mmCIF file of C-alpha atoms in Angstrom:
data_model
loop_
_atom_site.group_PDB
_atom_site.id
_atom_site.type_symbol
_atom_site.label_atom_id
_atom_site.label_comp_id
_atom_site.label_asym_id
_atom_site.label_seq_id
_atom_site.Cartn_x
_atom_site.Cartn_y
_atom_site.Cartn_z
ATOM 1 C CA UNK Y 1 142.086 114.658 74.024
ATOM 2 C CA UNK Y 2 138.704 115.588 72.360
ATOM 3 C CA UNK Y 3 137.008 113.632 70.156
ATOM 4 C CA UNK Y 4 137.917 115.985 67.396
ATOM 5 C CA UNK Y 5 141.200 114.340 66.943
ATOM 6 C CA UNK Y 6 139.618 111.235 64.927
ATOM 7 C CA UNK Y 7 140.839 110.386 61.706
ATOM 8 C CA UNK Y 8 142.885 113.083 61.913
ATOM 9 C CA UNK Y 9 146.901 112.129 60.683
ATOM 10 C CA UNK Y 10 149.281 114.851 62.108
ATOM 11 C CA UNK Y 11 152.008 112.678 60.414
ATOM 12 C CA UNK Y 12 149.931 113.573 56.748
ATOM 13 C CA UNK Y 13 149.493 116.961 57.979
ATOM 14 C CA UNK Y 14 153.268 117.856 58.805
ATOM 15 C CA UNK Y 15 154.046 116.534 55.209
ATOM 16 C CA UNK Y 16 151.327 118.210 53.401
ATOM 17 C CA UNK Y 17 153.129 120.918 55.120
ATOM 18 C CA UNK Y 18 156.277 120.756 54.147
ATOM 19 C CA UNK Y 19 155.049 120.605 50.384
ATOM 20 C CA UNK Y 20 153.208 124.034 50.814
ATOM 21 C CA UNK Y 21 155.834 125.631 52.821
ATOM 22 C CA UNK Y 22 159.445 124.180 51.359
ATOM 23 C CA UNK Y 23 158.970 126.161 47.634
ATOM 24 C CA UNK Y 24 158.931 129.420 49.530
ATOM 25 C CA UNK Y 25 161.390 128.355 52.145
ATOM 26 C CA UNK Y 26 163.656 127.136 49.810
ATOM 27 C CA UNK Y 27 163.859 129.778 47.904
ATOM 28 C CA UNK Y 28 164.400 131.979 50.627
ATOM 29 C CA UNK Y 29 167.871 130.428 51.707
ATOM 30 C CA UNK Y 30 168.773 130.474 47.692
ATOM 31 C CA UNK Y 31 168.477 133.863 48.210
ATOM 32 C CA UNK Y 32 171.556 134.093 50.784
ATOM 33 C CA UNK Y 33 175.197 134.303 49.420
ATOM 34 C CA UNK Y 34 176.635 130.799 48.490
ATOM 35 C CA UNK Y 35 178.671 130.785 51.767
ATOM 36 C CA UNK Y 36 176.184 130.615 53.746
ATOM 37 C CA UNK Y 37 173.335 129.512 51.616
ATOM 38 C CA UNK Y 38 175.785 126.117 51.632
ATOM 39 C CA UNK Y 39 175.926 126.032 55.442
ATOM 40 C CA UNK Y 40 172.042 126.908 55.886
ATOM 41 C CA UNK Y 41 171.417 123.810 52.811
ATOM 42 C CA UNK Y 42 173.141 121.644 54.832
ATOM 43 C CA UNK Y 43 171.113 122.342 58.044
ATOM 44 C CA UNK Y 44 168.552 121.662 56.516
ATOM 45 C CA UNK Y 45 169.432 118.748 55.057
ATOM 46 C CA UNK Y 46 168.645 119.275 51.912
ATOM 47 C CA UNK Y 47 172.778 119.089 50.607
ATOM 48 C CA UNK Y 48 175.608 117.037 52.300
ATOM 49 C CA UNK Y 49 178.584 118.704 53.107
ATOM 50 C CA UNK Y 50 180.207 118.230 50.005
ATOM 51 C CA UNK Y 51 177.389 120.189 48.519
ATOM 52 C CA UNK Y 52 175.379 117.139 46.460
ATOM 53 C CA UNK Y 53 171.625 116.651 46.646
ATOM 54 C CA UNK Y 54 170.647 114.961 50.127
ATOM 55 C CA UNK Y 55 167.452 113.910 51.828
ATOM 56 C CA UNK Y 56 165.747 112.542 54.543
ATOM 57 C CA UNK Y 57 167.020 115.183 57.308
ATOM 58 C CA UNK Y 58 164.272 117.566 57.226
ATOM 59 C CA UNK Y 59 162.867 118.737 60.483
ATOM 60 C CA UNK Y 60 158.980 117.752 61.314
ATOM 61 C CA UNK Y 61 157.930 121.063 60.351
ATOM 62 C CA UNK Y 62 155.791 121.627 63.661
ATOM 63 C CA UNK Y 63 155.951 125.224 63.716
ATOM 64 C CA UNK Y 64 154.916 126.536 60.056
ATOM 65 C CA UNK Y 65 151.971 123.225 60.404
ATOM 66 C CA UNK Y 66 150.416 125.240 63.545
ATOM 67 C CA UNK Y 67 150.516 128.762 61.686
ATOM 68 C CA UNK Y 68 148.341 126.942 58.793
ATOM 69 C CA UNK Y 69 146.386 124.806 61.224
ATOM 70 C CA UNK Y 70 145.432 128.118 63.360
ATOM 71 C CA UNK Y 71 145.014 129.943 59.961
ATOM 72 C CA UNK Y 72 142.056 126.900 58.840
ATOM 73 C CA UNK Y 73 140.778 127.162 62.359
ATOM 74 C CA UNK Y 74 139.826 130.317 62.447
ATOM 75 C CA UNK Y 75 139.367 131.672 58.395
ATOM 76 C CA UNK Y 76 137.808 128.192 57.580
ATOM 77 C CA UNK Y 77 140.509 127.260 55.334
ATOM 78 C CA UNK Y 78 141.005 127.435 51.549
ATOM 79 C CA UNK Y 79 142.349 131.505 51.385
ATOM 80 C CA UNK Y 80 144.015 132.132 55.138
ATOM 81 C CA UNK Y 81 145.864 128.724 55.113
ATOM 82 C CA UNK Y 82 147.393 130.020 51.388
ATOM 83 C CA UNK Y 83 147.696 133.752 52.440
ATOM 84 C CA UNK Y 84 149.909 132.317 55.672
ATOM 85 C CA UNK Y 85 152.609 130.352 53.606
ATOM 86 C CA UNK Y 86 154.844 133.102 54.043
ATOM 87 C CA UNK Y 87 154.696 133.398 58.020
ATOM 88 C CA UNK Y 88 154.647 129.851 58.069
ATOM 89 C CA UNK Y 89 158.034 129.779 56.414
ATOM 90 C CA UNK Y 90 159.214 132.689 58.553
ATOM 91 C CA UNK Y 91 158.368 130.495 61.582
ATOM 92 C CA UNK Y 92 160.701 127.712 60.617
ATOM 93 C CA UNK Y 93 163.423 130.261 59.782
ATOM 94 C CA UNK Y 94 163.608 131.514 63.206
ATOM 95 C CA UNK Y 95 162.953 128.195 64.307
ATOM 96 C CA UNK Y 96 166.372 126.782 62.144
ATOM 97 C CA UNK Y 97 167.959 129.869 63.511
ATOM 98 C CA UNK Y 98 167.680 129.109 66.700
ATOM 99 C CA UNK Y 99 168.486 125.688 66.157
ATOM 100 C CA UNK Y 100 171.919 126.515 64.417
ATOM 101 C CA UNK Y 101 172.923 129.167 67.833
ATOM 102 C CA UNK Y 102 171.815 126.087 70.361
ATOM 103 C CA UNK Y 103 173.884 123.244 68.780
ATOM 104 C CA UNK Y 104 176.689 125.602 69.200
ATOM 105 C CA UNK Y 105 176.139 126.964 72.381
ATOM 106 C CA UNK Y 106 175.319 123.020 74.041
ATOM 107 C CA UNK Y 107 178.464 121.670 71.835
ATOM 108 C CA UNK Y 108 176.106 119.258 70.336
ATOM 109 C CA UNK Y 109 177.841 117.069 67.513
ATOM 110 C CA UNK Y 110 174.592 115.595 65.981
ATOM 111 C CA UNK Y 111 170.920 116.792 64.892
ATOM 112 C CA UNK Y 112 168.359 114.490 62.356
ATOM 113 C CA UNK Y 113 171.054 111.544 62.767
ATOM 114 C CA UNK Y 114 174.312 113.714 61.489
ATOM 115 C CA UNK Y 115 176.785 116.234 62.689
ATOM 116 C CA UNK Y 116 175.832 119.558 63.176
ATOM 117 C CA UNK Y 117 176.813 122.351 60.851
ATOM 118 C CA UNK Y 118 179.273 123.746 63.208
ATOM 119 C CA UNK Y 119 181.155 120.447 63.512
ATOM 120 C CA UNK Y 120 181.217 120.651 59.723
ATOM 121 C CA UNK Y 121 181.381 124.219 58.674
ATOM 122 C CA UNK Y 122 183.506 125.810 61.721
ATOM 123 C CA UNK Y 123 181.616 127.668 64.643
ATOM 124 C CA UNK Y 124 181.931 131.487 63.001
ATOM 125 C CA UNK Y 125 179.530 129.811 59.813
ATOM 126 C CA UNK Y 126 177.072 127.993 61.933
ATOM 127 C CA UNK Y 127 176.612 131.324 63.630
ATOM 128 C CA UNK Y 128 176.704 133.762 61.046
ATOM 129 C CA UNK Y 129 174.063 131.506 58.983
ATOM 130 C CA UNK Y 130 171.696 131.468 62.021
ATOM 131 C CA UNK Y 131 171.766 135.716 62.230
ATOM 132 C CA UNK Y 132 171.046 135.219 58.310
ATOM 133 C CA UNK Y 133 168.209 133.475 58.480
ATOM 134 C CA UNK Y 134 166.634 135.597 60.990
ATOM 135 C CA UNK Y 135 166.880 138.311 58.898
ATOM 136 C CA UNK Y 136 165.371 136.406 56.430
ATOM 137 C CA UNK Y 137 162.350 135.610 58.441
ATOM 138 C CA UNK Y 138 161.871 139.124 59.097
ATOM 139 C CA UNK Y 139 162.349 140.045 55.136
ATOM 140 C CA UNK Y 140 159.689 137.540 54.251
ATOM 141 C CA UNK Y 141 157.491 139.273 56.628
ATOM 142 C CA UNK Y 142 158.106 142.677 55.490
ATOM 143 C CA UNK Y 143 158.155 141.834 51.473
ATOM 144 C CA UNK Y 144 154.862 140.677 52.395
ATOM 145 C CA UNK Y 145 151.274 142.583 51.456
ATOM 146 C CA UNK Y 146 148.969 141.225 52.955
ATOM 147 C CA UNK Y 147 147.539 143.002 56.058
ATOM 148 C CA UNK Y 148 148.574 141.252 58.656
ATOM 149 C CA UNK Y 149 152.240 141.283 57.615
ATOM 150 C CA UNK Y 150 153.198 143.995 59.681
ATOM 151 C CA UNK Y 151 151.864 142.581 63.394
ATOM 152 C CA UNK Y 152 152.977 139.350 62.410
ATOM 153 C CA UNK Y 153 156.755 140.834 61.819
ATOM 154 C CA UNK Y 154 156.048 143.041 65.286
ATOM 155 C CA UNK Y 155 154.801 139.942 66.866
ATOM 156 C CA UNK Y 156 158.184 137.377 66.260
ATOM 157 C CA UNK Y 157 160.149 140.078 66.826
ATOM 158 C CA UNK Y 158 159.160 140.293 70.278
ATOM 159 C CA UNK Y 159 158.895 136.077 70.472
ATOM 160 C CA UNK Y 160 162.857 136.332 69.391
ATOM 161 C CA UNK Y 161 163.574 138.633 71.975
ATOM 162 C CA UNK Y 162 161.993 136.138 74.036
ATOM 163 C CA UNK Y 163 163.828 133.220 73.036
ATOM 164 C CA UNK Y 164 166.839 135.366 73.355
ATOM 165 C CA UNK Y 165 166.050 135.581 77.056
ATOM 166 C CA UNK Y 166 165.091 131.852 77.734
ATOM 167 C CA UNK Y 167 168.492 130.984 76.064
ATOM 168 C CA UNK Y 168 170.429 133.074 78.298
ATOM 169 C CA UNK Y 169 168.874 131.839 81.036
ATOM 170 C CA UNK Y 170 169.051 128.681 80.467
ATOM 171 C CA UNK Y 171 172.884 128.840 80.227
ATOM 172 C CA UNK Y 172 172.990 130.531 83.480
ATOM 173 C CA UNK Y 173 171.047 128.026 85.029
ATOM 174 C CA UNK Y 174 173.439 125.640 83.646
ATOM 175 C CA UNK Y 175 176.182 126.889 85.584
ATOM 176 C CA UNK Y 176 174.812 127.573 88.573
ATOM 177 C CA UNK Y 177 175.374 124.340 91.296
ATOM 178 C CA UNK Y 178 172.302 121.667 91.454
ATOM 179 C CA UNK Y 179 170.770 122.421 94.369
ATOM 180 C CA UNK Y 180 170.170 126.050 93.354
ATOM 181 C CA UNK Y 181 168.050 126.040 90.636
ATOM 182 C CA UNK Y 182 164.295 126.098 91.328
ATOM 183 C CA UNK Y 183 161.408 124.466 89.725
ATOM 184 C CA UNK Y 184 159.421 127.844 88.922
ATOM 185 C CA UNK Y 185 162.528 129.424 87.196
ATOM 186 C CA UNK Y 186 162.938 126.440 84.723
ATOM 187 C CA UNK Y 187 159.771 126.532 84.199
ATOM 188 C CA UNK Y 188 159.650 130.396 83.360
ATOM 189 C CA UNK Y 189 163.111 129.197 80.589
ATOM 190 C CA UNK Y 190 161.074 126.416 78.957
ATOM 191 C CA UNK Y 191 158.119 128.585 78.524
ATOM 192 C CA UNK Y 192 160.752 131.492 76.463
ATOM 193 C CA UNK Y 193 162.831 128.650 74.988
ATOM 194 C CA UNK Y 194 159.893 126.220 73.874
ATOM 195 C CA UNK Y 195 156.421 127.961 74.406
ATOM 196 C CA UNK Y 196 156.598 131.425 73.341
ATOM 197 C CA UNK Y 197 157.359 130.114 69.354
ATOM 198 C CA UNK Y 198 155.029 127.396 69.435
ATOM 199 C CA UNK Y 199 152.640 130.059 70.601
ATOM 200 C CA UNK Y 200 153.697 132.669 68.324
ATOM 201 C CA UNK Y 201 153.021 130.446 65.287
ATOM 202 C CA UNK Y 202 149.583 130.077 66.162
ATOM 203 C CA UNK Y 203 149.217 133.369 67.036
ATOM 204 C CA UNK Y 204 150.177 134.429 63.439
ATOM 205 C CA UNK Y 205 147.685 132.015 61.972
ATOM 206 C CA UNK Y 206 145.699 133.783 63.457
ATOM 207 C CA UNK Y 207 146.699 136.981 62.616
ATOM 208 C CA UNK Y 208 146.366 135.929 58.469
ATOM 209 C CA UNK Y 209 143.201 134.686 59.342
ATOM 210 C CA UNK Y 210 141.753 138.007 60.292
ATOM 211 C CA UNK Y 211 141.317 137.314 64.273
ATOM 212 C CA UNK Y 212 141.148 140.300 66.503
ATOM 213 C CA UNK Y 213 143.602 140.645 69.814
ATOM 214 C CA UNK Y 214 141.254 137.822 71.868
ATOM 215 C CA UNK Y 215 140.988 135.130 69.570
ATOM 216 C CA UNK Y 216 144.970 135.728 68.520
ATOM 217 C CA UNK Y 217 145.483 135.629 72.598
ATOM 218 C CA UNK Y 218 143.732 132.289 72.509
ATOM 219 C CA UNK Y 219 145.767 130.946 70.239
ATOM 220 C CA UNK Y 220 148.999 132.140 71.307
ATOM 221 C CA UNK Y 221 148.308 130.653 74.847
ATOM 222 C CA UNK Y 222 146.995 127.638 73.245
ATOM 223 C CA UNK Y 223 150.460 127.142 71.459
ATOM 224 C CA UNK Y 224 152.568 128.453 75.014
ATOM 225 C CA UNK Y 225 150.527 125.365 76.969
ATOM 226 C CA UNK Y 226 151.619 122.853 73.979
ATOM 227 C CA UNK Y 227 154.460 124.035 73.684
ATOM 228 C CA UNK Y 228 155.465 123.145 77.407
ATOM 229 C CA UNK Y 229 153.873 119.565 77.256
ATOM 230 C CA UNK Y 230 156.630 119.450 74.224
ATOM 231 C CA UNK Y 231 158.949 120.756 76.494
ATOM 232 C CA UNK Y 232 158.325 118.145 79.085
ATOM 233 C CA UNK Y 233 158.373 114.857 76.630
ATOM 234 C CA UNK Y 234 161.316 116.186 75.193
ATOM 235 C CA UNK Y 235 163.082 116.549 78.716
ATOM 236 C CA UNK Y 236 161.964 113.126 79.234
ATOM 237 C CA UNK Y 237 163.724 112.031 75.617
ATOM 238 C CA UNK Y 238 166.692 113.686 76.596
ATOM 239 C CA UNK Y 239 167.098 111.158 80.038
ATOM 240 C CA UNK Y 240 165.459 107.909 78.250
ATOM 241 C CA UNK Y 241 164.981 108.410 74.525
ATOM 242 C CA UNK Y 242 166.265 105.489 71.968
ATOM 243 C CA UNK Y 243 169.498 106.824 69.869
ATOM 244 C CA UNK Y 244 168.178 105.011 67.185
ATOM 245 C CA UNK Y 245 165.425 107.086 66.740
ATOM 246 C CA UNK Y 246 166.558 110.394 68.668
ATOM 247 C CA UNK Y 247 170.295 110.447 66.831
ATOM 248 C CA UNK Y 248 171.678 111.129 70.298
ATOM 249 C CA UNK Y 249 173.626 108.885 72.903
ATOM 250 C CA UNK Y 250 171.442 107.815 75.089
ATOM 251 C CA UNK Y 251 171.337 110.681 78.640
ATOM 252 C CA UNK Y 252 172.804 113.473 76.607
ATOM 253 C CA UNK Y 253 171.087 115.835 78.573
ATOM 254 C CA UNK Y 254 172.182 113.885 81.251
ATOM 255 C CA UNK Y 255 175.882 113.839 79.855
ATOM 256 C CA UNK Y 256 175.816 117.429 79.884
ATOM 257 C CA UNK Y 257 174.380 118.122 82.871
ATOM 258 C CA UNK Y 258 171.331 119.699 82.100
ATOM 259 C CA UNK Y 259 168.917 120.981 84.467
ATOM 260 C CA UNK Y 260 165.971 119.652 82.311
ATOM 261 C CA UNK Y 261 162.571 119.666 84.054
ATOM 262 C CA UNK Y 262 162.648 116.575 85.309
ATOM 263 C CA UNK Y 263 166.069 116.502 86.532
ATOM 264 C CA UNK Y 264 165.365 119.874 88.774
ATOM 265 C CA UNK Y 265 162.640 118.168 89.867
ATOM 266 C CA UNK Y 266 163.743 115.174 90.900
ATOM 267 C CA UNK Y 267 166.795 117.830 92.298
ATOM 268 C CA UNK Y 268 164.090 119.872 94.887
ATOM 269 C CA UNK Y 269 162.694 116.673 95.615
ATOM 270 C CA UNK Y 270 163.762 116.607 99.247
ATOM 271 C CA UNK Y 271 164.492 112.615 98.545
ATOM 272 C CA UNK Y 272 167.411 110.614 99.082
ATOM 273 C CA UNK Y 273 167.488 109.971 95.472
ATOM 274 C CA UNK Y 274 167.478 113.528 94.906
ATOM 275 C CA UNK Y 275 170.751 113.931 96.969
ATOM 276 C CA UNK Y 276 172.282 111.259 95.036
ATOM 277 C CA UNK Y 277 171.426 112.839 91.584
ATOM 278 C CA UNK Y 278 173.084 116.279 92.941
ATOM 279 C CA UNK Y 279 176.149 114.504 93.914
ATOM 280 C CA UNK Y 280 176.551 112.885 91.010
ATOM 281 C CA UNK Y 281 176.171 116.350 88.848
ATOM 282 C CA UNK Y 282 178.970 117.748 90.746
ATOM 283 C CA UNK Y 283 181.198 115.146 89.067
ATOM 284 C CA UNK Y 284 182.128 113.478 85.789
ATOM 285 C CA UNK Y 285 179.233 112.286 83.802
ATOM 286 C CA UNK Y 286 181.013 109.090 82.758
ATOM 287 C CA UNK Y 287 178.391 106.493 80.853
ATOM 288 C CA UNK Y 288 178.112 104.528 84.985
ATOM 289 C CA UNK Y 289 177.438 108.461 86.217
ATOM 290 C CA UNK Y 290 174.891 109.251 83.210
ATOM 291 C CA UNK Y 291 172.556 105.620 83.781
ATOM 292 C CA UNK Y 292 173.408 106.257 87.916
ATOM 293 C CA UNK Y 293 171.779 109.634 87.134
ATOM 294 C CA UNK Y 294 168.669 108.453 84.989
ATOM 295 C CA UNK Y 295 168.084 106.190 88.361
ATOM 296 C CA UNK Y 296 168.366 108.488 90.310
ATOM 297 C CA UNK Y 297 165.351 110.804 88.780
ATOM 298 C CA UNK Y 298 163.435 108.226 88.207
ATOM 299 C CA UNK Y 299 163.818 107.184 91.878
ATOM 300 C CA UNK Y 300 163.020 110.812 92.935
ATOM 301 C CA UNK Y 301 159.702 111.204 91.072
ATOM 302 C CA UNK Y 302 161.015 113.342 88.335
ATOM 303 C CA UNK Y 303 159.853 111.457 85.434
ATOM 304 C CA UNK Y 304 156.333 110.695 87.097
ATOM 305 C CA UNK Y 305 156.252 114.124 87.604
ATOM 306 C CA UNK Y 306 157.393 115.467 84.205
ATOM 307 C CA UNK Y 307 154.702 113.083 82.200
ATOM 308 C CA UNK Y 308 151.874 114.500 84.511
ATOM 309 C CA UNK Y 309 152.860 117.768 83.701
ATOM 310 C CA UNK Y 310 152.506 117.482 80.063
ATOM 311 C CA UNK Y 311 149.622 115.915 80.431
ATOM 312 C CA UNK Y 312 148.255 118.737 82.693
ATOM 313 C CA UNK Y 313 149.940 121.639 80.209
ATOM 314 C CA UNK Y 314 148.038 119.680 77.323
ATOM 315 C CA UNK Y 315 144.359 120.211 79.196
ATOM 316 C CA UNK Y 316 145.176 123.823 79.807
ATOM 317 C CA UNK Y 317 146.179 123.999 75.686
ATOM 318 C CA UNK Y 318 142.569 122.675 74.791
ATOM 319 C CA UNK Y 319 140.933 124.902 77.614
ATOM 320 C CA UNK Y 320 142.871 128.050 76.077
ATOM 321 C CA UNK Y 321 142.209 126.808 72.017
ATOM 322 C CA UNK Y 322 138.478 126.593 72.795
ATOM 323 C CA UNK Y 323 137.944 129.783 73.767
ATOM 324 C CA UNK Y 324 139.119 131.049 70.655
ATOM 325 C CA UNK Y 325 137.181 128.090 68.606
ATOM 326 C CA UNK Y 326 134.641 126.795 70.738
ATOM 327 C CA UNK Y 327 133.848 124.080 68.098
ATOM 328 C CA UNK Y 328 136.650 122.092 68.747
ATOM 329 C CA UNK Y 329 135.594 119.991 65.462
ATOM 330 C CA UNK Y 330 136.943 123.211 63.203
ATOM 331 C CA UNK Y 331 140.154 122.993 65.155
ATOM 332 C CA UNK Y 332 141.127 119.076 64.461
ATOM 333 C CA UNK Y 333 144.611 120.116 62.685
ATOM 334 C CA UNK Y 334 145.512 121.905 65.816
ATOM 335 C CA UNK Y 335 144.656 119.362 68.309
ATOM 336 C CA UNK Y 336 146.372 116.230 66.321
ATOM 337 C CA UNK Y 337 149.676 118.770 65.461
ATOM 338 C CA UNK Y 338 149.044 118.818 70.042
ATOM 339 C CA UNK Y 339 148.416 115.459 70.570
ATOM 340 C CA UNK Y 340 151.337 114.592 67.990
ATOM 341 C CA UNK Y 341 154.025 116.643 69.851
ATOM 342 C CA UNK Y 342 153.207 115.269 73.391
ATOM 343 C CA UNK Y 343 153.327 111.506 71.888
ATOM 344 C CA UNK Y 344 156.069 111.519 70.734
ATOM 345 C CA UNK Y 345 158.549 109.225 71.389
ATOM 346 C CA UNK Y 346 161.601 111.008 69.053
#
């Protein structure tokens, strides 16, 4: 990681972030019909179920931190950085959004260290509250003046089509038998699922700071590359990550037979241990099965593999960033908010 990363603190960043960006975003789910503004409150942790005052379940706040970052890396600061508040908080919309369809679609009970809203609210609510604040993403976008409103609305448009696509894919791959799946389609599915928001976020940055298609290009790839490092660490959290700190059981992914990145490929390994870790996916995923299985791709190469790959995605992420900033120096935000997501540990 460049040298511009010094004295940066992505941790101060993402929470000067979340001060910029919650007044708007918070007033954007007040805007939603108390149904569902309760539900989408809860989600994001700022009410418990019963409706009182909660905190400390907030999301990192990633996405909207790399619209601002792109928007200071490119307009210089001060004016861009303010003018994107609104994409910013249409990023984490979608972002939520998605959030709210996956937990119900993977059955998960718990996100941020408590159930999910569609163990608490009913399926139909989580559901209904993700469409809604989609369409408010989109309505911030298009209540918006400034200029490059409009491309930015065109541009996650497409991104949710995209994500659309990763998710269904990603469920087919899920039901499809282990030995089946290849290495180049996950790869494609993390890139949708993952990579094409993390890219879009920049690329909207750099829309509100007046970029043309190049620079914008830059960006987005820059965010695509990070995005799959992220994709790879959190594979990696799903197999080995502490509950303490993730708010998951230990091998969820695992549990659930996911064809993470490292498990497929550990899976098309052509090893012994790779033959073990299909058999054992064709059966139950019992807590002996689920620390058999985390073996068994660590045996095959998989998680070797999977933290050389993000490693890898995160040189191609600088290469593509400095083409649109060649002084890396102006682009510190964006290379800590990098270096943060492919350290992490949570």
């Amino acid at each position: 990681m460049p040298e511009a990363v010094e004295g940066r603190d992505a941790v101060d960043l993402l929470e000067r972030t979340r001060d910029a960006v919650d007044p708007g975003l918070r007033a954007a789910v007040d805007s939603l019909p108390g149904p569902l503004r309760r539900v989408a409150r809860y989600h994001f942790g700022w009410e418990r179920a019963d409706g009182t005052p909660d905190t400390g379940a907030e999301g990192k706040a990633i996405r909207p931190a790399l619209v601002l970052a792109a928007a200071g890396a490119l307009g210089g600061g001060g004016e861009p950085v303010g003018a994107a508040l609104r994409a910013a908080a249409a990023v984490e919309l979608v972002h939520n959004f998605t959030l709210l369809h996956d937990d119900v679609i993977d059955d998960d009970p718990v996100r941020r260290h408590r159930p999910t809203a569609w163990t608490v609210f009913g399926t139909a609510d989580a559901i209904i509250t993700g469409d809604a604040l989609h369409a408010l993403a989109l309505r911030l976008l298009a209540e918006d003046h400034h200029p490059a409103a409009a491309p930015a609305a065109e541009r996650l448009g497409a991104c949710v089509i995209e994500l659309c696509a990763g998710q269904q894919t990603d469920c087919a791959l899920e039901s499809r038998p282990p030995d089946e799946v290849s290495l180049g389609e996950c790869l494609a599915m993390a890139t949708a699922k993952t990579g094409a928001l993390l890219g879009c976020a920049c690329a909207l940055g750099a829309l509100y700071a007046g970029a043309g298609p190049e620079e914008t290009g830059a960006l987005d790839a820059f965010g695509r590359e990070a995005g799959l490092a992220f994709q790879f660490i959190d594979d990696l959290i799903g197999i080995w990550g502490d509950p303490g700190r993730t708010g998951k059981p230990a091998g969820a992914d695992l549990a659930a037979r996911k064809k993470s990145l490292p498990v497929v490929a550990a899976l098309t390994s052509g090893t012994d241990a790779g033959a073990e870790l299909a058999e054992l996916y064709r059966g139950p995923m019992t807590g002996a099965a689920v620390r058999l299985a985390a073996d068994a791709v660590e045996r095959a190469g998989g998680r070797d593999w999977a933290q050389l790959q993000a490693a890898d995605r995160m040189a191609r992420a600088v290469q593509e960033l400095s083409r649109a900033v060649p002084d890396l120096t102006a682009a510190g935000d964006l290379l800590a908010l990098a270096e943060f997501v492919t350290r992490r540990t949570h």
